[in-house]
């Protein structure tokens, strides 16, 4: 496999045992024993299997290898007969109902892959169980309450009890509780263990973390099933907690204790583990790094190994090294390249400081620096790392001392291929960044362009797909980019993200770029609270520019952070603006968003629906707006655009929420007429989005595969 293909996959977990450089087999075997119980007769013959019924938590920081362990466990369980493995990733779903549907879909799919006869019985029983829950109404709410939930879910369920009883009597259906018990009996009879693996719980929003926790608590009551949940303890505790500070942590920990019976921390990465993984990663790329031949090389290697804390860091390091080393092979010492790539991966600002202070770190500086050095007292003192490269370089001081003798360690061996030679450092620095990464000098150039030129270049970057990479780099560099360029850049970007023509005609990346841009601004102040006034100033500039892409995203995020949505007063925290500022911003923006809906701009020209959702979430969506949007959805272009905005592949929404925004019945009838007349988009992405909308308007969820066929 070529280097670029590996580099593209550098952040992926390992796929199976053949890639396991850390010999995690015994650990995986222990997890299997915790989740599955073998039934053995007196002669020692395996007669069946059953789930232990445990809910096991696999905890560890992001990048430590939880997903890799999940893959190894799934591979092992997949080789065992009478064992069904369902893999559920909540990151693919949004909202309580969608999570429940996704869970049952994963369970059903896994059962369908097992022994044919067993699968038919189990799939049929799971369908009956799901149908009973669905018949009961309220999806997750009914399910959670059935299994011991409380609060809003319980209240909602109780209002449905009389109706549910009538439906049961009319259709002679069984209750969800009866169907669950039937499923449990089926599992016991078939002597079959079901294991559900849930990964990436820590990557979803706080509400989804809580929804998954409720789901796990509910399904954990189904006998015959075991669960393993992978998550970052700190992240999930914060998401589940309520209040502030220690109170939030304590409440989150208490909540988590009710869900997870056996938390198992993934062991930290030891130095010998890091060496194994680094060597394995280099081998996978067919790169041969010879044993260190001198103290400097050994020092570089040791410095890196001591800093590595997760497998993901190794993948990022090697991903950069494979590309950079090939480009300078034979010119620069491979260990110097490795050290440089570690700086590039972990401390890009240090790399930028090296570029800005080349003469200060090399052994053969230019004339001006040479004169400065000659004037220093010859007392053996070395140059201080921080004084040359700034405070950010302090964390890399050990490595920098090995790379550049000017900072304290004498060079050993030939130095013609070392980075501390000016020619070599310039070659390494200005060789270019790995593919897909925008150089800092390009971002700085854009940042300083006049408004009209900037808009032209950003528009061109959006058209050729490079704008997302620009925003990613801006996210990294924003703290050091001068605030004087904020108004020009963000306003120009907002103008570019507003479509200049009506309607969607296929997939466009303006939506993703807008989300990334808003996230970059949001993170700036979260990472450094002293930047909050700068973010507030950017928001003000965007409001003056009448932006309808970035500001609505930020405003909606703050509505939830401050508990200002119509359905919840829970204060999540984590916002950049305080509550009063959010209320004031909402009051200013609502009239503008109303106009955008009423005059058709929101549907025709904006790449996302954040402005519409702000109105809806804040309780400002009126009958007038509903009637207006319904009337606008009177053509094929309009309905196709709606589909691409609201339910593109990977997104879903309940029909009742759509019906709040427009008359779902009327739009469904219009869409059915289009389909009957074979008026569907020719673009595959837009066609799929339109068919997904048709399913949802028909009361189904495309994530679960129910409702209309893909090609009516």
XYZ file of C-alpha atoms in Angstrom:
712
model
C 0.000 0.000 0.000
C 1.471 3.403 -0.939
C 2.482 6.096 1.529
C -0.196 8.603 0.583
C -2.937 6.033 1.114
C -1.575 5.286 4.577
C -1.246 8.984 5.330
C -4.893 9.500 4.456
C -5.824 6.802 6.965
C -3.515 7.956 9.737
C -6.276 8.737 12.280
C -8.172 5.473 11.853
C -8.155 2.753 14.533
C -6.631 -0.612 13.740
C -8.939 -3.020 11.949
C -8.037 -6.329 13.585
C -5.511 -8.636 15.199
C -3.059 -8.476 12.318
C -2.514 -4.767 13.050
C -2.226 -5.167 16.824
C 1.325 -4.129 17.661
C 0.594 -3.974 21.402
C -0.490 -7.607 21.821
C -3.850 -6.708 23.336
C -5.170 -10.231 22.798
C -5.175 -11.211 26.520
C -6.993 -7.991 27.426
C -9.600 -8.626 24.743
C -10.038 -12.213 26.002
C -10.749 -10.819 29.456
C -13.402 -8.518 28.015
C -14.973 -11.478 26.206
C -15.226 -13.389 29.496
C -16.846 -10.361 31.134
C -19.489 -10.141 28.407
C -20.176 -13.759 27.374
C -20.694 -16.862 29.510
C -20.043 -20.325 28.021
C -22.472 -23.104 28.930
C -20.570 -26.389 29.230
C -22.004 -29.802 30.091
C -20.460 -32.382 32.424
C -18.350 -33.784 29.616
C -16.752 -30.410 28.959
C -18.631 -29.842 25.699
C -19.828 -26.338 24.832
C -23.631 -26.497 24.628
C -24.462 -22.832 24.238
C -23.679 -19.294 25.235
C -25.445 -16.524 27.067
C -24.694 -12.889 27.735
C -23.461 -12.002 31.204
C -25.852 -9.052 31.229
C -23.049 -6.705 32.264
C -22.636 -3.123 31.149
C -18.882 -2.648 30.886
C -17.267 0.745 30.353
C -13.997 1.009 28.420
C -12.566 4.369 29.458
C -9.617 6.380 28.246
C -8.660 9.759 26.845
C -9.260 10.615 23.214
C -6.794 8.854 20.913
C -5.692 6.219 23.432
C -7.034 3.333 21.353
C -10.570 2.603 22.568
C -11.881 2.166 19.025
C -9.009 -0.199 18.247
C -9.946 -2.354 21.231
C -13.589 -2.277 20.096
C -12.496 -3.555 16.673
C -10.366 -6.307 18.205
C -13.245 -7.324 20.463
C -15.721 -7.345 17.565
C -13.311 -9.507 15.562
C -12.934 -11.997 18.415
C -16.658 -12.185 19.194
C -17.370 -12.600 15.487
C -15.459 -15.890 15.454
C -17.578 -17.379 18.265
C -20.688 -19.366 17.421
C -23.989 -18.530 19.097
C -22.707 -15.001 19.654
C -24.231 -11.971 17.981
C -22.264 -8.716 17.904
C -24.070 -5.435 17.283
C -21.938 -2.324 16.795
C -23.658 0.989 17.515
C -21.990 4.370 16.993
C -24.142 7.186 18.453
C -22.052 9.776 16.599
C -23.965 8.839 13.440
C -27.312 9.859 14.936
C -28.872 12.948 16.463
C -31.670 13.206 18.975
C -33.340 10.722 21.299
C -35.698 9.089 18.814
C -33.039 8.753 16.161
C -30.661 7.108 18.648
C -33.262 4.509 19.585
C -34.019 3.758 15.951
C -30.301 3.501 15.217
C -29.832 1.107 18.120
C -32.588 -1.238 16.977
C -31.336 -1.022 13.407
C -27.824 -2.065 14.533
C -29.286 -4.899 16.589
C -31.466 -6.096 13.745
C -28.595 -5.938 11.233
C -26.304 -7.931 13.524
C -28.912 -10.618 14.071
C -29.504 -10.816 10.345
C -25.845 -11.709 9.792
C -25.892 -14.667 12.182
C -27.117 -18.247 11.669
C -30.102 -18.109 9.301
C -32.610 -20.024 11.424
C -31.630 -18.289 14.645
C -31.605 -14.931 12.875
C -35.140 -15.292 11.538
C -36.529 -15.915 15.014
C -34.561 -13.126 16.654
C -35.072 -10.536 13.923
C -38.777 -11.248 13.926
C -38.930 -10.879 17.704
C -36.890 -7.657 17.651
C -39.282 -6.286 15.020
C -42.243 -7.117 17.230
C -40.565 -5.462 20.204
C -39.766 -2.341 18.187
C -43.265 -2.206 16.712
C -44.735 -2.443 20.201
C -42.595 0.485 21.329
C -43.406 2.443 18.190
C -47.109 1.707 18.611
C -46.896 3.045 22.124
C -45.719 6.367 20.750
C -43.046 8.807 21.929
C -40.187 6.508 20.842
C -37.350 6.898 23.333
C -39.616 8.494 25.937
C -41.864 5.444 26.092
C -38.910 3.073 26.002
C -36.958 4.834 28.751
C -40.020 5.095 30.977
C -40.828 1.437 30.430
C -37.420 0.558 31.835
C -37.344 2.875 34.808
C -36.894 6.360 33.349
C -38.386 9.424 34.970
C -39.048 13.089 34.351
C -40.279 14.359 31.009
C -40.181 10.914 29.448
C -42.427 9.505 32.173
C -44.896 12.370 31.975
C -45.120 11.991 28.200
C -45.649 8.250 28.491
C -48.427 8.640 31.051
C -50.396 10.887 28.720
C -50.291 8.128 26.115
C -51.404 5.256 28.354
C -55.175 5.500 27.543
C -54.533 5.749 23.813
C -52.000 2.934 23.980
C -54.509 0.703 25.776
C -57.104 1.322 23.036
C -54.573 0.489 20.324
C -53.598 -2.719 22.073
C -57.209 -3.756 22.411
C -58.058 -2.865 18.818
C -55.096 -4.647 17.254
C -54.684 -7.402 19.853
C -51.049 -6.383 20.101
C -48.748 -7.127 22.985
C -47.298 -4.390 25.146
C -43.602 -3.461 24.890
C -43.012 -5.163 28.234
C -44.561 -8.397 26.973
C -42.560 -8.292 23.761
C -39.363 -7.642 25.696
C -39.946 -10.670 27.874
C -40.666 -12.716 24.751
C -37.327 -11.574 23.307
C -35.547 -12.534 26.519
C -37.131 -15.994 26.461
C -36.120 -16.414 22.832
C -32.491 -15.627 23.676
C -32.511 -18.129 26.543
C -34.100 -20.814 24.384
C -31.656 -20.330 21.533
C -28.693 -20.268 23.954
C -27.378 -17.264 22.087
C -25.426 -14.343 23.555
C -25.983 -10.835 22.217
C -23.236 -8.264 22.772
C -23.705 -4.600 21.922
C -20.554 -2.518 21.377
C -21.056 1.248 21.679
C -18.189 3.454 20.553
C -17.462 7.200 20.507
C -19.950 8.207 23.185
C -17.600 11.087 23.995
C -17.841 12.600 20.505
C -21.529 13.564 20.533
C -23.202 16.660 21.972
C -24.145 16.783 25.658
C -27.818 16.069 25.002
C -26.905 13.022 22.914
C -24.558 11.754 25.660
C -27.443 11.895 28.115
C -29.827 10.301 25.607
C -27.400 7.427 24.992
C -26.942 7.001 28.749
C -30.711 6.710 29.151
C -30.834 4.279 26.250
C -28.073 2.127 27.774
C -29.869 2.136 31.118
C -33.078 1.090 29.392
C -31.677 -1.630 27.151
C -29.418 -2.823 29.947
C -32.563 -4.279 31.481
C -33.016 -6.705 28.560
C -31.771 -10.049 29.846
C -29.615 -11.935 27.422
C -27.621 -8.918 26.281
C -24.278 -7.490 27.398
C -22.912 -4.057 26.589
C -19.476 -2.531 26.254
C -19.366 1.259 26.045
C -16.183 3.147 25.087
C -15.838 6.744 26.255
C -13.598 9.427 27.735
C -14.525 9.522 31.429
C -13.928 13.247 31.879
C -15.928 14.218 28.803
C -18.929 12.035 29.646
C -18.978 13.043 33.329
C -19.097 16.713 32.306
C -21.859 16.019 29.781
C -23.985 14.101 32.290
C -23.406 16.484 35.182
C -25.541 19.390 36.264
C -24.520 22.611 37.933
C -20.996 24.002 38.015
C -17.567 22.974 39.223
C -17.399 20.141 41.729
C -21.204 19.821 41.841
C -21.315 19.168 38.100
C -18.558 16.576 38.367
C -20.163 14.809 41.339
C -23.604 14.640 39.725
C -22.062 13.397 36.479
C -20.111 10.669 38.261
C -23.220 9.581 40.180
C -25.231 9.422 36.978
C -22.527 7.399 35.236
C -22.316 4.939 38.135
C -25.980 4.092 37.582
C -25.307 3.255 33.943
C -21.938 1.490 33.916
C -21.527 -1.516 36.190
C -17.858 -2.230 35.511
C -15.683 0.681 34.307
C -12.352 -0.588 32.960
C -9.711 2.076 32.241
C -7.616 1.461 29.160
C -4.048 1.310 30.360
C -1.804 4.254 29.523
C 0.734 4.033 26.736
C 4.082 3.008 28.238
C 7.377 3.926 26.599
C 7.914 0.389 25.337
C 4.414 0.510 23.838
C 5.265 3.744 22.051
C 8.424 2.186 20.610
C 6.475 -0.847 19.355
C 3.764 1.269 17.785
C 6.225 3.665 16.175
C 8.246 0.840 14.664
C 5.068 -0.912 13.487
C 3.731 2.284 11.900
C 7.003 2.895 10.081
C 7.022 -0.731 8.903
C 3.461 -0.396 7.593
C 4.675 2.484 5.463
C 7.681 0.445 4.289
C 10.010 2.968 5.925
C 13.273 1.716 7.409
C 14.597 3.877 10.257
C 18.029 2.573 11.183
C 19.101 2.268 14.820
C 20.401 5.552 16.282
C 24.124 5.874 15.640
C 25.037 8.707 17.998
C 23.896 10.517 21.132
C 21.992 13.210 19.253
C 19.913 10.663 17.346
C 19.270 8.694 20.522
C 18.334 11.915 22.304
C 15.848 12.880 19.573
C 14.245 9.447 19.604
C 14.062 9.334 23.411
C 12.594 12.838 23.633
C 9.794 11.910 21.251
C 9.042 8.581 22.941
C 8.786 10.253 26.355
C 6.255 12.760 24.999
C 3.982 10.285 23.194
C 0.839 9.518 25.174
C -1.612 8.071 22.619
C -1.471 5.864 19.500
C -3.111 8.674 17.542
C -0.082 10.903 18.129
C 2.119 8.223 16.600
C -0.126 7.968 13.559
C 0.002 11.719 13.046
C 3.789 11.748 13.495
C 4.381 8.941 11.020
C 1.831 10.341 8.577
C 3.881 13.553 8.373
C 7.239 11.752 8.457
C 6.451 9.472 5.512
C 5.820 12.466 3.260
C 8.534 14.791 4.544
C 11.313 12.185 4.725
C 10.785 11.067 1.144
C 11.081 14.645 -0.078
C 14.434 15.276 1.681
C 15.824 11.746 1.639
C 19.626 11.762 1.388
C 19.816 15.437 2.324
C 18.729 15.574 5.969
C 19.292 13.112 8.832
C 16.179 10.891 9.199
C 16.168 11.457 12.979
C 16.200 15.214 12.468
C 13.248 14.805 10.085
C 11.467 12.704 12.720
C 12.062 15.384 15.348
C 10.890 18.121 13.000
C 7.722 16.150 12.191
C 6.974 15.731 15.902
C 7.163 19.516 16.280
C 4.981 19.915 13.205
C 2.361 17.520 14.612
C 2.387 18.660 18.242
C 3.567 22.285 18.249
C 3.049 23.924 14.849
C 3.603 27.339 16.410
C 7.176 26.281 17.267
C 7.721 25.373 13.624
C 6.550 28.861 12.694
C 8.944 30.397 15.218
C 11.797 28.367 13.736
C 10.927 29.826 10.340
C 10.869 33.330 11.793
C 14.175 32.901 13.670
C 16.326 30.726 11.426
C 19.562 32.587 12.213
C 18.892 32.289 15.936
C 18.959 28.476 15.951
C 21.422 27.374 13.262
C 25.162 26.860 13.652
C 26.036 28.857 10.537
C 23.914 32.008 10.739
C 24.027 35.036 8.500
C 26.483 37.873 8.998
C 24.311 39.943 11.347
C 23.672 37.073 13.762
C 27.290 35.958 13.517
C 28.396 39.421 14.686
C 25.961 39.290 17.612
C 27.322 35.928 18.685
C 30.897 37.075 18.350
C 30.154 39.953 20.724
C 28.806 37.675 23.467
C 31.042 36.891 26.418
C 32.744 33.549 25.856
C 31.629 32.050 29.147
C 30.182 28.818 27.851
C 26.553 29.878 28.312
C 24.094 28.587 25.754
C 21.191 30.451 24.195
C 17.880 30.046 26.024
C 15.127 28.270 24.043
C 12.357 30.553 25.270
C 14.273 33.765 24.557
C 14.634 32.769 20.892
C 11.450 30.829 20.133
C 8.976 32.056 22.743
C 7.103 30.429 25.608
C 5.344 27.891 23.375
C 8.719 26.249 22.701
C 9.200 25.375 26.368
C 7.294 22.104 26.024
C 9.683 20.985 23.270
C 12.859 22.139 25.004
C 14.367 18.655 25.411
C 13.887 17.859 21.727
C 15.076 21.282 20.566
C 18.292 20.899 22.541
C 19.012 17.704 20.623
C 18.108 19.208 17.256
C 19.964 22.511 17.684
C 23.270 22.538 19.605
C 22.998 26.318 20.035
C 20.506 25.539 22.809
C 22.823 23.429 24.888
C 23.917 20.074 23.487
C 27.090 19.787 21.428
C 26.819 18.250 17.984
C 28.339 14.813 17.520
C 29.311 13.165 14.266
C 29.117 14.695 10.766
C 26.813 17.705 10.625
C 26.341 18.048 6.871
C 22.896 16.422 7.054
C 21.721 18.001 10.298
C 18.900 20.493 10.665
C 21.084 22.941 12.547
C 22.798 23.773 9.264
C 21.104 26.808 7.784
C 20.758 25.318 4.311
C 19.074 22.180 5.669
C 16.674 24.008 7.971
C 15.557 26.281 5.138
C 14.999 23.235 2.914
C 12.948 21.520 5.611
C 10.895 24.567 6.529
C 10.027 25.699 3.030
C 9.649 22.311 1.455
C 5.910 22.731 2.059
C 3.379 21.252 4.415
C 1.846 17.792 3.948
C -0.868 17.609 1.248
C -4.149 19.228 2.243
C -2.563 21.586 4.796
C -2.552 25.294 3.966
C 0.793 26.966 4.782
C 0.743 29.680 7.399
C 2.126 32.188 4.928
C -0.912 31.590 2.703
C -3.289 32.274 5.598
C -1.325 35.384 6.547
C -1.466 36.590 2.943
C -5.236 36.131 2.812
C -5.641 37.759 6.213
C -4.022 40.954 4.952
C -5.808 41.252 1.592
C -8.232 44.114 0.917
C -11.899 43.181 1.256
C -12.726 42.850 -2.449
C -9.623 40.788 -3.268
C -10.208 38.613 -0.232
C -13.778 37.832 -1.294
C -12.574 36.930 -4.781
C -9.958 34.504 -3.448
C -12.257 32.948 -0.857
C -14.914 32.459 -3.521
C -12.378 30.737 -5.755
C -11.264 28.522 -2.856
C -14.874 27.563 -2.148
C -15.414 26.645 -5.792
C -12.372 24.361 -5.964
C -12.893 22.770 -2.529
C -9.912 24.366 -0.742
C -11.840 26.716 1.540
C -12.440 24.038 4.175
C -8.675 23.567 4.510
C -8.203 27.330 4.807
C -10.709 27.496 7.675
C -9.054 24.528 9.400
C -5.739 26.395 9.299
C -7.375 29.627 10.469
C -8.734 27.672 13.445
C -5.155 26.739 14.379
C -3.673 30.192 13.814
C -6.487 32.504 14.929
C -4.954 33.275 18.360
C -1.837 34.716 16.661
C -3.499 36.346 13.656
C -3.925 40.105 14.201
C -7.395 41.124 15.340
C -7.178 44.038 12.893
C -8.034 41.597 10.100
C -11.077 40.082 11.802
C -13.741 42.308 10.251
C -12.400 41.910 6.713
C -11.966 38.150 6.894
C -15.198 37.101 8.600
C -17.386 39.505 6.672
C -15.800 38.445 3.371
C -16.291 34.796 4.303
C -19.946 35.380 5.195
C -20.554 37.056 1.829
C -18.940 34.128 0.007
C -21.026 31.542 1.868
C -24.304 33.166 0.793
C -25.255 31.589 -2.544
C -25.412 34.023 -5.446
C -27.983 31.906 -7.310
C -31.270 30.356 -6.263
C -31.705 26.747 -5.208
C -29.468 23.774 -4.599
C -28.501 21.806 -7.695
C -26.195 19.321 -5.990
C -23.964 18.964 -2.936
C -22.054 22.069 -1.906
C -19.482 22.478 0.846
C -20.592 25.946 1.964
C -22.635 24.399 4.769
C -19.676 22.504 6.215
C -17.389 25.514 5.792
C -19.903 27.710 7.594
C -20.115 25.255 10.483
C -16.318 25.047 10.678
C -15.963 28.822 10.600
C -18.501 29.303 13.393
C -16.789 26.573 15.403
C -13.411 28.290 14.991
C -14.788 31.541 16.404
C -16.572 29.711 19.204
C -13.435 27.793 20.191
C -11.235 30.880 20.224
C -12.808 32.232 23.397
C -13.391 28.806 24.951
C -9.674 28.064 24.712
C -8.708 31.507 25.992
C -11.438 33.472 27.838
C -9.410 36.662 27.314
C -10.336 36.386 23.621
C -14.075 36.762 24.391
C -14.139 40.505 23.557
C -12.501 39.723 20.216
C -15.152 37.119 19.421
C -17.900 39.528 20.471
C -16.419 42.112 18.096
C -16.431 39.560 15.246
C -20.062 38.744 15.989
C -20.949 42.437 15.851
C -19.188 42.820 12.492
C -21.063 39.823 11.079
C -24.384 41.157 12.337
C -23.701 44.492 10.636
C -22.885 42.583 7.455
C -26.280 40.809 7.728
C -24.708 37.339 7.830
C -27.204 34.460 7.866
C -24.765 31.527 8.058
C -22.229 31.974 10.865
C -24.155 34.151 13.327
C -27.264 31.896 13.428
C -24.992 28.906 14.204
C -23.362 30.800 17.075
C -26.670 32.141 18.344
C -28.311 28.715 18.339
C -25.321 27.260 20.204
C -25.711 29.956 22.842
C -29.467 29.443 23.166
C -28.792 25.898 24.329
C -25.783 26.943 26.434
C -27.903 29.491 28.319
C -31.112 27.430 28.575
C -33.055 29.822 26.345
C -34.805 27.281 24.111
C -38.544 26.831 24.199
C -38.324 23.197 25.316
C -35.581 23.370 27.910
C -34.309 25.766 30.549
C -31.302 23.581 31.359
C -28.161 25.694 31.352
C -25.432 23.699 29.653
C -22.780 26.353 30.040
C -19.751 26.718 27.851
C -20.922 29.757 25.931
C -18.801 32.712 24.874
C -21.465 35.370 25.514
C -23.293 35.781 28.817
C -27.038 35.257 29.093
C -27.951 38.952 28.820
C -25.800 39.343 25.718
C -27.440 36.286 24.135
C -30.923 37.634 24.866
C -29.962 40.987 23.374
C -28.499 39.336 20.288
C -31.618 37.201 19.865
C -33.859 40.270 20.050
C -31.770 41.974 17.358
C -31.605 38.958 15.065
C -35.176 37.607 15.159
C -36.631 40.354 12.932
C -33.848 39.834 10.392
C -34.357 36.059 10.300
C -38.112 36.535 9.928
C -37.546 38.754 6.894
C -35.139 36.183 5.422
C -37.829 33.504 5.703
C -40.676 35.658 4.436
C -38.807 36.987 1.402
C -37.484 33.543 0.476
C -33.784 34.264 1.121
C -33.481 31.594 3.819
C -34.661 28.885 1.437
C -33.141 30.108 -1.824
C -29.735 31.510 -0.884
C -28.518 30.213 2.515
C -26.563 26.903 2.692
C -27.910 25.880 6.108
C -31.122 26.213 8.105
C -29.621 27.585 11.318
C -31.604 30.845 11.069
C -34.847 28.871 10.744
C -33.883 26.655 13.682
C -33.060 29.713 15.822
C -36.594 30.999 15.258
C -38.060 27.583 16.027
C -35.879 26.804 19.073
C -36.503 30.223 20.609
C -40.284 30.023 20.168
C -40.383 32.703 17.467
C -41.656 30.511 14.640
C -45.167 31.818 13.967
C -48.115 30.717 11.922
C -47.264 33.428 9.419
C -43.796 31.953 8.917
C -45.203 28.422 8.621
C -47.711 29.560 6.026
C -45.045 31.477 4.104
C -42.590 28.578 3.983
C -45.369 26.213 2.912
C -46.301 28.514 0.042
C -42.650 28.787 -1.032
C -42.406 25.004 -1.341
C -44.458 25.053 -4.519
C -41.898 23.919 -7.078
C -39.516 21.047 -7.683
C -36.462 23.279 -7.139
C -37.821 24.528 -3.828
C -38.620 21.048 -2.489
C -35.321 19.606 -3.673
C -33.491 22.472 -1.975
C -35.413 21.894 1.251
C -34.431 18.213 1.149
C -30.756 19.051 0.624
C -30.799 21.552 3.497
C -32.776 19.572 6.071
C -32.217 15.852 5.429
C -29.114 15.283 3.298
C -27.481 11.834 3.631
C -26.485 11.335 7.256
C -29.167 13.677 8.668
C -32.708 12.950 9.790
C -35.593 14.689 11.534
C -39.004 13.655 12.825
C -41.980 14.571 10.669
C -43.633 16.369 13.596
C -40.741 18.846 13.693
C -41.048 19.465 9.970
C -44.783 19.960 10.393
C -44.042 22.773 12.836
C -42.056 24.553 10.121
C -44.472 23.973 7.231
C -47.604 22.001 6.385
C -46.041 18.551 6.039
C -49.175 17.039 4.506
C -49.358 19.654 1.760
C -45.662 19.382 0.908
C -45.861 15.611 0.933
C -48.682 15.697 -1.591
C -46.689 18.059 -3.810
C -43.642 15.826 -3.579
C -45.668 12.705 -4.353
C -46.985 14.436 -7.479
C -43.426 15.213 -8.545
C -42.377 11.613 -7.987
C -45.411 10.319 -9.850
C -44.441 12.541 -12.765
C -40.855 11.273 -12.581
C -39.666 14.746 -11.577
C -36.664 13.839 -9.448
C -33.247 15.537 -9.394
C -30.654 14.129 -11.768
C -27.902 14.769 -9.226
C -27.497 11.558 -7.126
C -26.921 13.410 -3.836
C -29.940 15.664 -4.282
C -32.039 12.718 -5.480
C -31.185 10.740 -2.350
C -31.974 13.748 -0.156
C -35.362 14.157 -1.880
C -36.258 10.496 -1.392
C -35.229 10.735 2.248
C -37.573 13.698 2.658
C -40.371 11.692 1.062
C -39.854 8.867 3.554
C -39.869 11.228 6.509
C -42.974 13.064 5.365
C -44.576 9.634 5.099
C -43.883 9.039 8.786
C -40.811 6.826 8.399
C -37.170 7.341 9.230
C -34.701 6.589 6.420
C -32.075 5.650 9.001
C -34.149 2.578 9.881
C -35.005 1.653 6.318
C -38.789 1.787 6.741
C -41.373 3.387 4.487
C -41.015 4.144 0.796
C -38.752 2.243 -1.539
C -35.685 4.135 -2.699
C -37.065 4.281 -6.235
C -40.860 4.820 -6.126
